[in-house]
Amino acid sequence: MSSWAERVHRRAADLGNVVTSCGHPATAPAYPYRLEKVKFGVPLEEVCKHNNIPGPLLVLILKLNKESPNRRDVFRAPGHQGSMKKLIHFLQAGRLVNVDNYSVFTIASVLKKFLRKIPNGIFGRSGEMELFAINDLQNEAEQTDRLHRLFGSLPKYTQHLLVLLFGTFRVIASNAAHASTGMTSEALGVSVAPSFFQSCVSDGKTARMEDVLKFKVSTKIMQNIIDKFATHDIFGRDNYEYYARVTGRILKVQDEWICSFQYPPPPRGKLAQQKYALQHSLEAEKTWLQCQCERWGLRP
């Protein structure tokens, strides 16, 4: 197991322990031997106990956030079936996982399967219906406001999981043209919509026309959320700060820069914020795990 992966897994029982293990090893709890289990096919509240995303699930998302922006067809190309079964078994059994042994394609496929198996979907049935209703609105300001209210009404662990996922999608999409990955926000929407919207997946073996139409709308909704992730305040400042703190990325939401806990708060004023962002532009391209590896003299 590589150095950074070993350090993350060592105390990855939950999100708090993940942060502790990489940032403050002297105060971390003892090695737990077994990690918190990541159960498939159960309500999200049973997976995210104590209002935290399980450490192993968080590590998978962070690996995608770190490596997938420069990889072609992530979330579209399927993962290795044998590796997927092995990884899912390790996650459900609460066993240590060496993420370096799994490609980003396998991890993305496992993550999509995890989301697809959440009963009633990550948004819930009522949340999905609300998203379809929001999509029909013509006023963009009203769309943004209702998206903000919908996400804010979800449990905190769901908000955290969503902001990490859509933040990762946003990084992949924003890098698509430069790295020629093909994973634009539209391509991502098509690839991940069935994992987020259970109402657009037919219960039978043959898709109905109604399901096809819902799928087209759901892909548009996903693309819209990805595109608006940092241009509109749809997740709320607390969630954006959570995303920056966990991933180590700097992002600009509307006219305000949001950074990780490693930096002092961004200054007020547009010119001062531009100077601040330029000063930390190099760090903005690094993930939280990379920065911690450099801090402790480890090889990422």
Tab-separated table of C-alpha atoms in Angstrom:
chain	number	residue	atom	x	y	z
A	1	MET	CA	0.000	0.000	0.000
A	2	SER	CA	1.383	3.414	-0.911
A	3	SER	CA	2.259	5.892	1.821
A	4	TRP	CA	-0.657	8.286	1.406
A	5	ALA	CA	-3.245	5.530	1.048
A	6	GLU	CA	-1.900	3.731	4.105
A	7	ARG	CA	-2.064	6.893	6.210
A	8	VAL	CA	-5.656	7.580	5.170
A	9	HIS	CA	-6.840	4.032	5.789
A	10	ARG	CA	-5.120	3.711	9.130
A	11	ARG	CA	-7.807	5.618	10.977
A	12	ALA	CA	-10.600	5.933	8.416
A	13	ALA	CA	-13.498	4.766	10.563
A	14	ASP	CA	-15.407	7.941	9.692
A	15	LEU	CA	-14.833	11.399	8.229
A	16	GLY	CA	-13.542	12.859	11.476
A	17	ASN	CA	-10.937	10.141	11.774
A	18	VAL	CA	-9.877	10.545	8.143
A	19	VAL	CA	-9.157	14.223	8.707
A	20	THR	CA	-7.412	13.418	11.974
A	21	SER	CA	-5.233	10.699	10.491
A	22	CYS	CA	-3.882	12.901	7.713
A	23	GLY	CA	-3.756	16.224	9.491
A	24	HIS	CA	-3.026	15.532	13.161
A	25	PRO	CA	-1.596	12.016	13.626
A	26	ALA	CA	-0.416	12.695	17.173
A	27	THR	CA	-3.978	13.080	18.439
A	28	ALA	CA	-5.572	10.294	16.387
A	29	PRO	CA	-7.226	7.308	18.045
A	30	ALA	CA	-5.707	3.850	18.015
A	31	TYR	CA	-5.718	1.748	14.854
A	32	PRO	CA	-9.208	0.179	14.679
A	33	TYR	CA	-8.267	-3.003	12.714
A	34	ARG	CA	-11.666	-2.917	10.992
A	35	LEU	CA	-13.210	0.046	9.261
A	36	GLU	CA	-16.812	1.153	9.271
A	37	LYS	CA	-18.759	-0.989	6.821
A	38	VAL	CA	-20.134	0.559	3.634
A	39	LYS	CA	-23.428	-1.241	3.137
A	40	PHE	CA	-25.082	-1.441	-0.275
A	41	GLY	CA	-28.859	-1.393	-0.688
A	42	VAL	CA	-29.711	0.145	2.698
A	43	PRO	CA	-30.974	3.661	3.551
A	44	LEU	CA	-28.230	6.271	3.529
A	45	GLU	CA	-28.861	7.026	7.208
A	46	GLU	CA	-27.676	3.484	8.028
A	47	VAL	CA	-24.508	4.000	6.000
A	48	CYS	CA	-23.648	7.454	7.336
A	49	LYS	CA	-23.854	6.781	11.061
A	50	HIS	CA	-23.165	9.667	13.447
A	51	ASN	CA	-23.873	12.025	10.509
A	52	ASN	CA	-20.525	11.113	8.874
A	53	ILE	CA	-19.655	9.649	5.510
A	54	PRO	CA	-17.837	6.325	6.111
A	55	GLY	CA	-14.075	6.667	5.753
A	56	PRO	CA	-13.668	4.016	2.999
A	57	LEU	CA	-16.372	5.650	0.880
A	58	LEU	CA	-14.784	9.046	1.398
A	59	VAL	CA	-11.372	7.708	0.312
A	60	LEU	CA	-12.867	6.420	-2.960
A	61	ILE	CA	-14.421	9.813	-3.729
A	62	LEU	CA	-11.158	11.603	-2.908
A	63	LYS	CA	-9.232	9.323	-5.256
A	64	LEU	CA	-11.664	10.179	-8.041
A	65	ASN	CA	-11.434	13.882	-7.196
A	66	LYS	CA	-7.654	13.646	-7.370
A	67	GLU	CA	-7.031	11.425	-10.407
A	68	SER	CA	-10.086	11.389	-12.664
A	69	PRO	CA	-9.921	14.965	-14.082
A	70	ASN	CA	-7.068	13.887	-16.383
A	71	ARG	CA	-8.409	10.434	-17.259
A	72	ARG	CA	-10.545	9.809	-20.297
A	73	ASP	CA	-14.100	8.459	-19.993
A	74	VAL	CA	-14.218	8.187	-16.184
A	75	PHE	CA	-17.822	7.426	-15.109
A	76	ARG	CA	-18.581	6.378	-18.699
A	77	ALA	CA	-16.182	3.462	-19.270
A	78	PRO	CA	-17.056	0.385	-17.178
A	79	GLY	CA	-14.795	-0.915	-14.446
A	80	HIS	CA	-13.302	-4.401	-14.259
A	81	GLN	CA	-16.073	-6.757	-13.108
A	82	GLY	CA	-13.838	-8.951	-10.971
A	83	SER	CA	-12.201	-5.969	-9.301
A	84	MET	CA	-15.603	-4.396	-8.683
A	85	LYS	CA	-16.871	-7.499	-6.876
A	86	LYS	CA	-13.720	-7.650	-4.773
A	87	LEU	CA	-13.869	-3.973	-3.846
A	88	ILE	CA	-17.571	-4.158	-2.959
A	89	HIS	CA	-16.891	-7.203	-0.766
A	90	PHE	CA	-14.105	-5.367	1.086
A	91	LEU	CA	-16.294	-2.302	1.592
A	92	GLN	CA	-19.252	-4.269	2.932
A	93	ALA	CA	-17.038	-6.383	5.192
A	94	GLY	CA	-15.285	-3.348	6.652
A	95	ARG	CA	-11.861	-4.528	5.521
A	96	LEU	CA	-8.889	-2.331	4.681
A	97	VAL	CA	-8.729	-1.452	1.005
A	98	ASN	CA	-5.627	-0.516	-0.962
A	99	VAL	CA	-7.173	1.953	-3.408
A	100	ASP	CA	-3.992	1.910	-5.497
A	101	ASN	CA	-4.980	-1.599	-6.621
A	102	TYR	CA	-8.141	-0.292	-8.284
A	103	SER	CA	-8.472	1.911	-11.348
A	104	VAL	CA	-10.570	5.056	-11.316
A	105	PHE	CA	-12.931	3.292	-13.742
A	106	THR	CA	-13.546	0.467	-11.275
A	107	ILE	CA	-13.988	2.900	-8.378
A	108	ALA	CA	-16.392	5.084	-10.401
A	109	SER	CA	-18.443	2.016	-11.355
A	110	VAL	CA	-18.608	0.837	-7.726
A	111	LEU	CA	-19.660	4.323	-6.619
A	112	LYS	CA	-22.429	4.417	-9.232
A	113	LYS	CA	-23.644	1.007	-8.068
A	114	PHE	CA	-23.659	2.176	-4.449
A	115	LEU	CA	-25.775	5.219	-5.373
A	116	ARG	CA	-28.095	3.183	-7.582
A	117	LYS	CA	-28.872	0.793	-4.720
A	118	ILE	CA	-29.876	3.477	-2.188
A	119	PRO	CA	-33.583	2.835	-1.512
A	120	ASN	CA	-35.656	5.563	-3.230
A	121	GLY	CA	-32.448	7.176	-4.495
A	122	ILE	CA	-30.134	9.723	-2.931
A	123	PHE	CA	-32.662	12.547	-3.506
A	124	GLY	CA	-35.661	10.523	-2.346
A	125	ARG	CA	-38.840	10.169	-4.398
A	126	SER	CA	-40.165	13.584	-3.408
A	127	GLY	CA	-36.774	15.162	-4.113
A	128	GLU	CA	-36.718	13.686	-7.602
A	129	MET	CA	-40.184	15.030	-8.329
A	130	GLU	CA	-39.104	18.447	-7.070
A	131	LEU	CA	-36.063	18.384	-9.373
A	132	PHE	CA	-38.297	17.576	-12.358
A	133	ALA	CA	-40.559	20.476	-11.369
A	134	ILE	CA	-37.570	22.829	-11.021
A	135	ASN	CA	-36.387	21.824	-14.492
A	136	ASP	CA	-39.673	23.084	-15.960
A	137	LEU	CA	-39.159	26.580	-14.547
A	138	GLN	CA	-38.189	29.291	-17.022
A	139	ASN	CA	-36.804	31.749	-14.479
A	140	GLU	CA	-33.165	30.915	-13.674
A	141	ALA	CA	-33.171	32.816	-10.380
A	142	GLU	CA	-36.202	30.851	-9.221
A	143	GLN	CA	-34.516	27.627	-10.347
A	144	THR	CA	-31.420	28.418	-8.301
A	145	ASP	CA	-33.429	29.388	-5.237
A	146	ARG	CA	-35.472	26.188	-5.283
A	147	LEU	CA	-32.367	24.051	-5.826
A	148	HIS	CA	-30.766	25.755	-2.825
A	149	ARG	CA	-33.835	25.112	-0.678
A	150	LEU	CA	-34.120	21.484	-1.824
A	151	PHE	CA	-30.487	20.632	-1.039
A	152	GLY	CA	-30.715	22.483	2.262
A	153	SER	CA	-33.718	20.379	3.277
A	154	LEU	CA	-31.826	17.088	2.917
A	155	PRO	CA	-30.015	15.431	5.862
A	156	LYS	CA	-26.532	16.810	6.483
A	157	TYR	CA	-24.763	13.611	5.463
A	158	THR	CA	-26.688	13.654	2.168
A	159	GLN	CA	-25.674	17.282	1.585
A	160	HIS	CA	-22.023	16.408	2.245
A	161	LEU	CA	-22.115	13.417	-0.086
A	162	LEU	CA	-23.804	15.428	-2.837
A	163	VAL	CA	-21.392	18.370	-2.628
A	164	LEU	CA	-18.418	15.976	-2.834
A	165	LEU	CA	-19.905	14.151	-5.813
A	166	PHE	CA	-20.969	17.221	-7.766
A	167	GLY	CA	-17.722	18.973	-6.873
A	168	THR	CA	-15.847	16.030	-8.363
A	169	PHE	CA	-18.082	16.099	-11.455
A	170	ARG	CA	-17.425	19.816	-11.772
A	171	VAL	CA	-13.619	19.338	-11.640
A	172	ILE	CA	-13.839	16.600	-14.283
A	173	ALA	CA	-16.086	18.661	-16.568
A	174	SER	CA	-14.025	21.847	-16.237
A	175	ASN	CA	-10.914	19.901	-17.248
A	176	ALA	CA	-12.542	18.003	-20.128
A	177	ALA	CA	-11.446	20.306	-22.950
A	178	HIS	CA	-7.903	20.870	-21.685
A	179	ALA	CA	-7.185	17.180	-21.013
A	180	SER	CA	-9.322	15.876	-23.905
A	181	THR	CA	-11.136	13.459	-21.612
A	182	GLY	CA	-14.511	13.727	-23.321
A	183	MET	CA	-16.245	14.011	-19.946
A	184	THR	CA	-18.141	17.267	-20.304
A	185	SER	CA	-21.012	18.093	-17.977
A	186	GLU	CA	-23.370	16.704	-20.619
A	187	ALA	CA	-21.433	13.432	-20.895
A	188	LEU	CA	-21.312	13.125	-17.119
A	189	GLY	CA	-25.041	13.773	-16.881
A	190	VAL	CA	-25.769	10.925	-19.288
A	191	SER	CA	-23.354	8.588	-17.468
A	192	VAL	CA	-24.469	9.132	-13.872
A	193	ALA	CA	-28.154	10.116	-14.106
A	194	PRO	CA	-29.455	6.509	-13.739
A	195	SER	CA	-27.555	6.215	-10.451
A	196	PHE	CA	-29.170	9.364	-9.050
A	197	PHE	CA	-32.709	9.124	-10.468
A	198	GLN	CA	-34.453	5.841	-9.744
A	199	SER	CA	-37.720	7.105	-11.152
A	200	CYS	CA	-36.254	7.102	-14.677
A	201	VAL	CA	-35.190	3.436	-14.496
A	202	SER	CA	-37.803	0.890	-15.559
A	203	ASP	CA	-38.690	-1.894	-13.120
A	204	GLY	CA	-39.036	-4.286	-16.043
A	205	LYS	CA	-36.487	-5.523	-18.549
A	206	THR	CA	-37.787	-3.299	-21.363
A	207	ALA	CA	-37.656	0.473	-21.024
A	208	ARG	CA	-40.907	2.306	-21.601
A	209	MET	CA	-41.168	5.539	-23.589
A	210	GLU	CA	-41.990	7.313	-20.326
A	211	ASP	CA	-38.707	6.075	-18.850
A	212	VAL	CA	-36.754	7.273	-21.883
A	213	LEU	CA	-38.259	10.750	-21.606
A	214	LYS	CA	-37.555	10.896	-17.868
A	215	PHE	CA	-33.981	9.800	-18.515
A	216	LYS	CA	-33.469	12.662	-20.968
A	217	VAL	CA	-34.809	15.152	-18.433
A	218	SER	CA	-32.729	13.697	-15.601
A	219	THR	CA	-29.533	13.990	-17.656
A	220	LYS	CA	-30.380	17.652	-18.280
A	221	ILE	CA	-30.942	18.184	-14.547
A	222	MET	CA	-27.581	16.596	-13.712
A	223	GLN	CA	-25.819	18.744	-16.315
A	224	ASN	CA	-27.503	21.853	-14.952
A	225	ILE	CA	-26.386	21.138	-11.370
A	226	ILE	CA	-22.811	20.421	-12.495
A	227	ASP	CA	-22.670	23.634	-14.511
A	228	LYS	CA	-24.104	25.681	-11.635
A	229	PHE	CA	-21.974	24.082	-8.912
A	230	ALA	CA	-19.646	27.068	-8.521
A	231	THR	CA	-21.419	29.752	-10.529
A	232	HIS	CA	-24.499	29.767	-8.291
A	233	ASP	CA	-24.900	29.213	-4.569
A	234	ILE	CA	-27.005	26.056	-4.724
A	235	PHE	CA	-25.368	24.040	-1.920
A	236	GLY	CA	-24.827	26.752	0.690
A	237	ARG	CA	-21.566	28.142	2.062
A	238	ASP	CA	-21.218	25.527	4.825
A	239	ASN	CA	-21.253	22.719	2.269
A	240	TYR	CA	-18.835	24.504	-0.062
A	241	GLU	CA	-16.461	25.031	2.867
A	242	TYR	CA	-16.810	21.331	3.716
A	243	TYR	CA	-15.884	20.428	0.129
A	244	ALA	CA	-12.859	22.753	0.172
A	245	ARG	CA	-11.736	21.470	3.568
A	246	VAL	CA	-11.918	17.792	2.619
A	247	THR	CA	-10.501	18.000	-0.925
A	248	GLY	CA	-8.090	20.886	-0.383
A	249	ARG	CA	-9.358	22.633	-3.504
A	250	ILE	CA	-10.024	26.343	-3.857
A	251	LEU	CA	-13.212	27.295	-5.665
A	252	LYS	CA	-15.011	30.492	-6.510
A	253	VAL	CA	-18.724	30.504	-5.764
A	254	GLN	CA	-20.303	33.490	-7.470
A	255	ASP	CA	-17.923	36.348	-6.506
A	256	GLU	CA	-16.392	34.837	-3.380
A	257	TRP	CA	-13.404	32.523	-3.029
A	258	ILE	CA	-13.762	29.519	-0.737
A	259	CYS	CA	-10.633	27.715	0.411
A	260	SER	CA	-9.552	24.929	2.730
A	261	PHE	CA	-8.759	25.281	6.438
A	262	GLN	CA	-5.047	25.379	5.596
A	263	TYR	CA	-5.295	28.992	4.453
A	264	PRO	CA	-6.490	32.170	6.184
A	265	PRO	CA	-9.989	33.328	5.211
A	266	PRO	CA	-10.164	35.017	1.791
A	267	PRO	CA	-10.204	38.826	1.987
A	268	ARG	CA	-13.239	40.894	1.096
A	269	GLY	CA	-13.292	42.903	-2.079
A	270	LYS	CA	-12.978	41.732	-5.677
A	271	LEU	CA	-9.408	42.935	-6.357
A	272	ALA	CA	-8.116	41.567	-3.058
A	273	GLN	CA	-9.751	38.220	-3.759
A	274	GLN	CA	-8.189	38.060	-7.239
A	275	LYS	CA	-4.748	38.712	-5.760
A	276	TYR	CA	-5.400	36.083	-3.072
A	277	ALA	CA	-6.459	33.495	-5.662
A	278	LEU	CA	-3.385	34.196	-7.803
A	279	GLN	CA	-1.137	33.743	-4.783
A	280	HIS	CA	-2.599	30.302	-4.088
A	281	SER	CA	-3.227	29.238	-7.691
A	282	LEU	CA	-0.664	26.452	-7.497
A	283	GLU	CA	-2.245	24.983	-4.389
A	284	ALA	CA	-5.657	25.217	-6.010
A	285	GLU	CA	-4.699	22.433	-8.390
A	286	LYS	CA	-3.683	20.087	-5.606
A	287	THR	CA	-5.936	17.949	-3.526
A	288	TRP	CA	-6.020	17.809	0.226
A	289	LEU	CA	-4.260	14.435	0.198
A	290	GLN	CA	-1.401	15.720	-1.980
A	291	CYS	CA	-0.862	18.703	0.281
A	292	GLN	CA	-0.760	16.488	3.351
A	293	CYS	CA	1.739	14.157	1.693
A	294	GLU	CA	4.022	17.097	0.944
A	295	ARG	CA	3.581	18.370	4.473
A	296	TRP	CA	4.839	15.098	5.948
A	297	GLY	CA	7.495	14.464	3.295
A	298	LEU	CA	5.662	11.512	1.782
A	299	ARG	CA	5.514	10.485	-1.841
A	300	PRO	CA	1.934	10.884	-3.198
